[in-house]
């Protein structure tokens, strides 16, 4: 075809026009692909988490992603242009994939370092203090009393809190009609079984199982059917003592109680015995100590009397020894029984027994 005829050929212009469109199309697609590459590169630099990275991957490379959308437009291109754009598209894809992989490696490493940083143990940080609590005032008193008597050669003896009527009453010379057996005072499980009202049954069990000499103290809970008030509780503690041997006298009892009183309440403490009656001891006495606050002059704690009652005591009744198979012609003994609550209240100046059972930490922490 002669060149001059080309310009008059309508078909030729159409071709040129089509080419121009295509060139524009190709140019646009190039631009779009380059934009995608630049934007993805910039945004990938700002990614901080694996999650954000995955979002970007979907946004650019996913099935509905930006790169995929551009490449879908390739269908409109000529057979010559298609491979060029295809190649460029592929380069952009590889470029983004590489950046994602690199970023992924960096993020993983950061994560790992952060974890290691968090798990690092700083051995210079002070340790955590654990709250180990404190001993209860009654436990403190029972331990003090035990220590005093262990120091004098006594052994600790224990027995059941659910006890036979026989050990709790009968063997202790408390007959069926004695006021101490009144149902008002005793929790009966049945006719023959009670919640022990004293720790004395432990003494009976010991005397029945062991030959003298016997030197024991019996700490433990006892039960009486009393209403709760400032000085009464249906559950309380006794720490009874028993000595049985040849030639044991009232003088030994008094000497023992003096040592106990001085150890417990101070070197200047005096004791006083007042005659009393217990079925299981003869003679029996209630024992007072001189007030550890005023020294005997009279004060609020001793109710101006100068003396405070701390326990009952006496010489073991011969009937009780015989009941346990101990010859009362050869052996004699004494028994005494301070109460855990009463001693704790006196020693610590507590005026209401209920405070000991309410388990208010603010109260218990003071001892
Ligand atoms: Zn006093």
Tab-separated table of N, CA and C in Angstrom, residues 182-295:
chain	number	residue	atom	x	y	z
A	182	UNK	N	-26.640	-33.504	135.220
A	182	UNK	CA	-27.889	-32.915	134.748
A	182	UNK	C	-27.846	-32.720	133.233
A	183	UNK	N	-28.917	-33.105	132.572
A	183	UNK	CA	-28.949	-32.961	131.110
A	183	UNK	C	-28.753	-31.513	130.670
A	184	UNK	N	-29.019	-30.562	131.597
A	184	UNK	CA	-28.779	-29.152	131.278
A	184	UNK	C	-27.316	-28.895	130.932
A	185	UNK	N	-26.425	-29.670	131.534
A	185	UNK	CA	-25.006	-29.393	131.379
A	185	UNK	C	-24.316	-30.280	130.341
A	186	UNK	N	-24.924	-31.393	130.021
A	186	UNK	CA	-24.215	-32.398	129.229
A	186	UNK	C	-24.912	-32.676	127.904
A	187	UNK	N	-24.114	-32.777	126.847
A	187	UNK	CA	-24.654	-33.231	125.560
A	187	UNK	C	-24.625	-34.763	125.547
A	188	UNK	N	-25.796	-35.376	125.611
A	188	UNK	CA	-25.862	-36.837	125.537
A	188	UNK	C	-26.059	-37.275	124.098
A	189	UNK	N	-25.237	-38.240	123.656
A	189	UNK	CA	-25.444	-38.848	122.339
A	189	UNK	C	-26.483	-39.950	122.500
A	190	UNK	N	-26.303	-40.785	123.524
A	190	UNK	CA	-27.353	-41.695	123.977
A	190	UNK	C	-27.130	-41.922	125.468
A	191	UNK	N	-27.761	-42.881	126.034
A	191	UNK	CA	-27.695	-43.075	127.480
A	191	UNK	C	-26.260	-43.298	127.969
A	192	UNK	N	-25.445	-43.925	127.114
A	192	UNK	CA	-24.099	-44.316	127.546
A	192	UNK	C	-22.976	-43.489	126.938
A	193	UNK	N	-23.325	-42.612	126.000
A	193	UNK	CA	-22.274	-41.855	125.302
A	193	UNK	C	-22.565	-40.363	125.377
A	194	UNK	N	-21.513	-39.602	125.714
A	194	UNK	CA	-21.665	-38.138	125.852
A	194	UNK	C	-20.551	-37.439	125.085
A	195	UNK	N	-20.735	-36.133	124.846
A	195	UNK	CA	-19.581	-35.306	124.483
A	195	UNK	C	-18.889	-34.990	125.798
A	196	UNK	N	-17.605	-35.291	125.904
A	196	UNK	CA	-16.953	-35.189	127.217
A	196	UNK	C	-17.109	-33.779	127.783
A	197	UNK	N	-17.405	-33.688	129.080
A	197	UNK	CA	-17.619	-32.394	129.731
A	197	UNK	C	-16.339	-31.903	130.394
A	198	UNK	N	-15.304	-32.738	130.370
A	198	UNK	CA	-14.011	-32.398	130.983
A	198	UNK	C	-12.950	-33.303	130.348
A	199	UNK	N	-11.682	-32.968	130.536
A	199	UNK	CA	-10.641	-33.860	129.990
A	199	UNK	C	-10.259	-34.949	130.998
A	200	UNK	N	-10.933	-34.974	132.157
A	200	UNK	CA	-10.640	-36.001	133.170
A	200	UNK	C	-10.756	-37.438	132.674
A	201	UNK	N	-11.684	-37.762	131.748
A	201	UNK	CA	-11.719	-39.163	131.284
A	201	UNK	C	-10.390	-39.637	130.697
A	202	UNK	N	-9.583	-38.711	130.190
A	202	UNK	CA	-8.258	-39.103	129.681
A	202	UNK	C	-7.399	-39.613	130.837
A	203	UNK	N	-7.599	-39.004	132.033
A	203	UNK	CA	-6.850	-39.462	133.209
A	203	UNK	C	-7.266	-40.885	133.576
A	204	UNK	N	-8.583	-41.130	133.529
A	204	UNK	CA	-9.075	-42.481	133.839
A	204	UNK	C	-8.485	-43.495	132.863
A	205	UNK	N	-8.559	-43.174	131.568
A	205	UNK	CA	-8.022	-44.090	130.546
A	205	UNK	C	-6.528	-44.344	130.786
A	206	UNK	N	-5.790	-43.295	131.168
A	206	UNK	CA	-4.349	-43.458	131.390
A	206	UNK	C	-4.082	-44.347	132.606
A	207	UNK	N	-4.808	-44.065	133.705
A	207	UNK	CA	-4.581	-44.852	134.930
A	207	UNK	C	-4.940	-46.318	134.743
A	208	UNK	N	-5.956	-46.578	133.873
A	208	UNK	CA	-6.352	-47.968	133.632
A	208	UNK	C	-5.334	-48.707	132.766
A	209	UNK	N	-4.554	-47.962	131.982
A	209	UNK	CA	-3.643	-48.603	131.036
A	209	UNK	C	-2.180	-48.548	131.440
A	210	UNK	N	-1.881	-47.806	132.506
A	210	UNK	CA	-0.476	-47.555	132.827
A	210	UNK	C	-0.298	-47.663	134.331
A	211	UNK	N	0.793	-48.260	134.740
A	211	UNK	CA	1.091	-48.339	136.187
A	211	UNK	C	1.800	-47.054	136.611
A	212	UNK	N	1.572	-46.600	137.870
A	212	UNK	CA	2.309	-45.435	138.362
A	212	UNK	C	3.813	-45.734	138.391
A	213	UNK	N	4.693	-44.728	138.318
A	213	UNK	CA	4.355	-43.294	138.383
A	213	UNK	C	3.721	-42.755	137.096
A	214	UNK	N	2.725	-41.880	137.287
A	214	UNK	CA	2.040	-41.235	136.163
A	214	UNK	C	2.190	-39.721	136.326
A	215	UNK	N	2.596	-39.080	135.247
A	215	UNK	CA	2.709	-37.599	135.241
A	215	UNK	C	2.247	-37.127	133.877
A	216	UNK	N	0.998	-36.723	133.783
A	216	UNK	CA	0.461	-36.347	132.458
A	216	UNK	C	-0.276	-35.013	132.513
A	217	UNK	N	-0.327	-34.359	131.356
A	217	UNK	CA	-1.302	-33.285	131.174
A	217	UNK	C	-2.138	-33.636	129.943
A	218	UNK	N	-3.434	-33.275	130.021
A	218	UNK	CA	-4.398	-33.669	128.994
A	218	UNK	C	-5.052	-32.422	128.418
A	219	UNK	N	-4.499	-31.850	127.359
A	219	UNK	CA	-5.137	-30.683	126.760
A	219	UNK	C	-6.219	-31.118	125.779
A	220	UNK	N	-7.303	-30.356	125.679
A	220	UNK	CA	-8.302	-30.706	124.667
A	220	UNK	C	-9.607	-29.949	124.814
A	221	UNK	N	-10.493	-30.156	123.811
A	221	UNK	CA	-11.806	-29.514	123.801
A	221	UNK	C	-12.775	-30.297	124.685
A	222	UNK	N	-13.638	-29.554	125.375
A	222	UNK	CA	-14.713	-30.187	126.137
A	222	UNK	C	-16.024	-29.455	125.828
A	223	UNK	N	-17.151	-30.111	126.170
A	223	UNK	CA	-18.459	-29.609	125.720
A	223	UNK	C	-19.447	-29.553	126.871
A	224	UNK	N	-20.148	-28.435	126.955
A	224	UNK	CA	-21.238	-28.353	127.931
A	224	UNK	C	-22.393	-27.578	127.315
A	225	UNK	N	-23.570	-27.975	127.709
A	225	UNK	CA	-24.764	-27.392	127.095
A	225	UNK	C	-25.054	-26.014	127.691
A	226	UNK	N	-24.116	-25.077	127.481
A	226	UNK	CA	-24.270	-23.720	127.995
A	226	UNK	C	-24.619	-22.770	126.861
A	227	UNK	N	-25.438	-21.756	127.188
A	227	UNK	CA	-25.705	-20.712	126.194
A	227	UNK	C	-24.469	-19.827	126.071
A	228	UNK	N	-24.272	-19.273	124.864
A	228	UNK	CA	-23.108	-18.423	124.634
A	228	UNK	C	-23.321	-17.062	125.292
A	229	UNK	N	-22.339	-16.655	126.112
A	229	UNK	CA	-22.309	-15.265	126.589
A	229	UNK	C	-20.850	-14.866	126.792
A	230	UNK	N	-20.618	-13.759	127.511
A	230	UNK	CA	-19.251	-13.226	127.609
A	230	UNK	C	-18.298	-14.180	128.319
A	231	UNK	N	-18.839	-15.088	129.161
A	231	UNK	CA	-17.947	-15.989	129.901
A	231	UNK	C	-18.289	-17.465	129.702
A	232	UNK	N	-19.232	-17.762	128.789
A	232	UNK	CA	-19.608	-19.165	128.570
A	232	UNK	C	-19.633	-19.504	127.080
A	233	UNK	N	-19.272	-20.758	126.813
A	233	UNK	CA	-19.344	-21.260	125.447
A	233	UNK	C	-19.630	-22.753	125.530
A	234	UNK	N	-20.424	-23.295	124.617
A	234	UNK	CA	-20.704	-24.742	124.667
A	234	UNK	C	-19.466	-25.585	124.353
A	235	UNK	N	-18.439	-24.966	123.779
A	235	UNK	CA	-17.175	-25.660	123.528
A	235	UNK	C	-16.064	-24.837	124.154
A	236	UNK	N	-15.242	-25.460	124.962
A	236	UNK	CA	-14.089	-24.731	125.501
A	236	UNK	C	-12.937	-25.709	125.732
A	237	UNK	N	-11.856	-25.209	126.321
A	237	UNK	CA	-10.648	-26.034	126.418
A	237	UNK	C	-10.200	-26.210	127.860
A	238	UNK	N	-9.748	-27.404	128.162
A	238	UNK	CA	-9.135	-27.665	129.460
A	238	UNK	C	-7.729	-28.220	129.239
A	239	UNK	N	-6.887	-28.006	130.216
A	239	UNK	CA	-5.553	-28.607	130.193
A	239	UNK	C	-5.360	-29.216	131.580
A	240	UNK	N	-5.892	-30.429	131.760
A	240	UNK	CA	-5.841	-31.030	133.097
A	240	UNK	C	-4.519	-31.748	133.304
A	241	UNK	N	-4.089	-31.752	134.571
A	241	UNK	CA	-2.855	-32.458	134.921
A	241	UNK	C	-3.140	-33.533	135.957
A	242	UNK	N	-2.338	-34.590	135.947
A	242	UNK	CA	-2.491	-35.680	136.917
A	242	UNK	C	-1.112	-36.234	137.279
A	243	UNK	N	-0.926	-36.416	138.606
A	243	UNK	CA	0.293	-37.082	139.077
A	243	UNK	C	-0.131	-38.200	140.023
A	244	UNK	N	0.332	-39.397	139.804
A	244	UNK	CA	0.078	-40.509	140.730
A	244	UNK	C	1.410	-41.216	140.990
A	245	UNK	N	1.738	-41.347	142.252
A	245	UNK	CA	2.987	-42.045	142.614
A	245	UNK	C	2.917	-42.399	144.102
A	246	UNK	N	3.957	-43.037	144.582
A	246	UNK	CA	4.014	-43.308	146.019
A	246	UNK	C	4.347	-42.013	146.748
A	247	UNK	N	3.594	-41.751	147.816
A	247	UNK	CA	3.942	-40.632	148.696
A	247	UNK	C	3.689	-39.242	148.138
A	248	UNK	N	2.770	-39.109	147.186
A	248	UNK	CA	2.446	-37.776	146.661
A	248	UNK	C	1.543	-37.058	147.672
A	249	UNK	N	1.884	-35.795	148.019
A	249	UNK	CA	1.133	-35.072	149.050
A	249	UNK	C	0.548	-33.760	148.522
A	250	UNK	N	-0.303	-33.173	149.363
A	250	UNK	CA	-0.862	-31.849	149.061
A	250	UNK	C	0.269	-30.825	148.882
A	251	UNK	N	1.361	-30.990	149.616
A	251	UNK	CA	2.516	-30.097	149.476
A	251	UNK	C	3.088	-30.138	148.073
A	252	UNK	N	3.112	-31.344	147.474
A	252	UNK	CA	3.591	-31.480	146.094
A	252	UNK	C	2.678	-30.716	145.135
A	253	UNK	N	1.358	-30.830	145.383
A	253	UNK	CA	0.396	-30.115	144.533
A	253	UNK	C	0.631	-28.609	144.623
A	254	UNK	N	0.753	-28.098	145.854
A	254	UNK	CA	0.918	-26.649	146.046
A	254	UNK	C	2.229	-26.182	145.408
A	255	UNK	N	3.297	-26.957	145.624
A	255	UNK	CA	4.586	-26.610	145.013
A	255	UNK	C	4.492	-26.572	143.496
A	256	UNK	N	3.806	-27.564	142.923
A	256	UNK	CA	3.647	-27.633	141.464
A	256	UNK	C	2.866	-26.419	140.940
A	257	UNK	N	1.759	-26.075	141.652
A	257	UNK	CA	0.933	-24.948	141.205
A	257	UNK	C	1.684	-23.626	141.336
A	258	UNK	N	2.551	-23.536	142.348
A	258	UNK	CA	3.358	-22.313	142.505
A	258	UNK	C	4.320	-22.146	141.330
A	259	UNK	N	4.971	-23.249	140.966
A	259	UNK	CA	5.890	-23.187	139.818
A	259	UNK	C	5.114	-22.792	138.557
A	260	UNK	N	3.938	-23.407	138.389
A	260	UNK	CA	3.114	-23.091	137.220
A	260	UNK	C	2.710	-21.615	137.201
A	261	UNK	N	2.215	-21.116	138.349
A	261	UNK	CA	1.730	-19.727	138.419
A	261	UNK	C	2.853	-18.733	138.138
A	262	UNK	N	4.018	-18.981	138.698
A	262	UNK	CA	5.150	-18.059	138.487
A	262	UNK	C	5.620	-18.098	137.028
A	263	UNK	N	5.633	-19.312	136.424
A	263	UNK	CA	6.059	-19.438	135.024
A	263	UNK	C	5.071	-18.741	134.098
A	264	UNK	N	3.787	-18.840	134.476
A	264	UNK	CA	2.737	-18.341	133.584
A	264	UNK	C	2.517	-16.843	133.750
A	265	UNK	N	2.500	-16.376	134.998
A	265	UNK	CA	2.061	-14.997	135.253
A	265	UNK	C	3.162	-14.113	135.835
A	266	UNK	N	4.364	-14.649	136.016
A	266	UNK	CA	5.462	-13.803	136.508
A	266	UNK	C	6.010	-14.275	137.843
A	267	UNK	N	7.271	-13.947	138.084
A	267	UNK	CA	8.042	-14.463	139.221
A	267	UNK	C	7.427	-14.074	140.569
A	268	UNK	N	6.734	-12.906	140.628
A	268	UNK	CA	6.214	-12.415	141.907
A	268	UNK	C	4.803	-12.927	142.215
A	269	UNK	N	4.294	-13.834	141.388
A	269	UNK	CA	2.925	-14.310	141.561
A	269	UNK	C	2.799	-15.225	142.788
A	270	UNK	N	1.774	-14.972	143.610
A	270	UNK	CA	1.479	-15.850	144.758
A	270	UNK	C	0.217	-16.651	144.447
A	271	UNK	N	0.051	-17.812	145.116
A	271	UNK	CA	-1.195	-18.561	144.921
A	271	UNK	C	-1.951	-18.687	146.241
A	272	UNK	N	-3.252	-18.919	146.123
A	272	UNK	CA	-4.122	-19.047	147.299
A	272	UNK	C	-5.106	-20.189	147.027
A	273	UNK	N	-5.254	-21.091	147.996
A	273	UNK	CA	-6.207	-22.184	147.831
A	273	UNK	C	-7.431	-21.958	148.715
A	274	UNK	N	-8.612	-22.103	148.104
A	274	UNK	CA	-9.858	-22.008	148.868
A	274	UNK	C	-10.528	-23.378	148.828
A	275	UNK	N	-10.979	-23.863	150.004
A	275	UNK	CA	-11.623	-25.196	150.031
A	275	UNK	C	-12.811	-25.244	149.074
A	276	UNK	N	-12.996	-26.369	148.444
A	276	UNK	CA	-14.081	-26.516	147.480
A	276	UNK	C	-14.495	-27.981	147.465
A	277	UNK	N	-15.509	-28.314	146.660
A	277	UNK	CA	-15.874	-29.728	146.528
A	277	UNK	C	-15.867	-30.167	145.073
A	278	UNK	N	-15.093	-31.189	144.785
A	278	UNK	CA	-15.228	-31.908	143.519
A	278	UNK	C	-15.409	-33.384	143.873
A	279	UNK	N	-16.230	-34.105	143.135
A	279	UNK	CA	-16.461	-35.518	143.480
A	279	UNK	C	-15.205	-36.375	143.334
A	280	UNK	N	-14.300	-35.968	142.442
A	280	UNK	CA	-13.169	-36.845	142.082
A	280	UNK	C	-11.882	-36.509	142.817
A	281	UNK	N	-11.905	-35.459	143.682
A	281	UNK	CA	-10.713	-35.152	144.484
A	281	UNK	C	-11.135	-34.937	145.935
A	282	UNK	N	-10.214	-35.248	146.858
A	282	UNK	CA	-10.494	-35.076	148.287
A	282	UNK	C	-9.179	-34.967	149.038
A	283	UNK	N	-8.819	-33.851	149.643
A	283	UNK	CA	-9.572	-32.596	149.592
A	283	UNK	C	-9.478	-31.904	148.231
A	284	UNK	N	-10.395	-30.960	148.027
A	284	UNK	CA	-10.433	-30.207	146.769
A	284	UNK	C	-10.272	-28.720	147.065
A	285	UNK	N	-9.795	-27.985	146.099
A	285	UNK	CA	-9.620	-26.546	146.302
A	285	UNK	C	-9.809	-25.797	144.996
A	286	UNK	N	-10.248	-24.545	145.125
A	286	UNK	CA	-10.167	-23.640	143.985
A	286	UNK	C	-8.920	-22.800	144.201
A	287	UNK	N	-8.188	-22.566	143.113
A	287	UNK	CA	-6.880	-21.935	143.242
A	287	UNK	C	-6.909	-20.562	142.584
A	288	UNK	N	-6.497	-19.553	143.351
A	288	UNK	CA	-6.384	-18.187	142.844
A	288	UNK	C	-4.907	-17.826	142.723
A	289	UNK	N	-4.612	-16.908	141.804
A	289	UNK	CA	-3.262	-16.329	141.769
A	289	UNK	C	-3.390	-14.837	142.040
A	290	UNK	N	-2.331	-14.261	142.606
A	290	UNK	CA	-2.344	-12.819	142.831
A	290	UNK	C	-2.414	-12.126	141.474
A	291	UNK	N	-3.181	-11.015	141.415
A	291	UNK	CA	-3.448	-10.348	140.140
A	291	UNK	C	-2.146	-9.927	139.457
A	292	UNK	N	-1.987	-10.342	138.186
A	292	UNK	CA	-0.741	-10.056	137.467
A	292	UNK	C	-0.700	-8.624	136.953
A	293	UNK	N	-1.835	-7.911	137.106
A	293	UNK	CA	-1.846	-6.510	136.681
A	293	UNK	C	-1.482	-5.598	137.861
A	294	UNK	N	-2.173	-5.751	138.985
A	294	UNK	CA	-1.954	-4.830	140.114
A	294	UNK	C	-1.072	-5.447	141.196
A	295	UNK	N	-0.745	-6.724	141.078
A	295	UNK	CA	0.102	-7.379	142.071
A	295	UNK	C	-0.618	-7.629	143.384
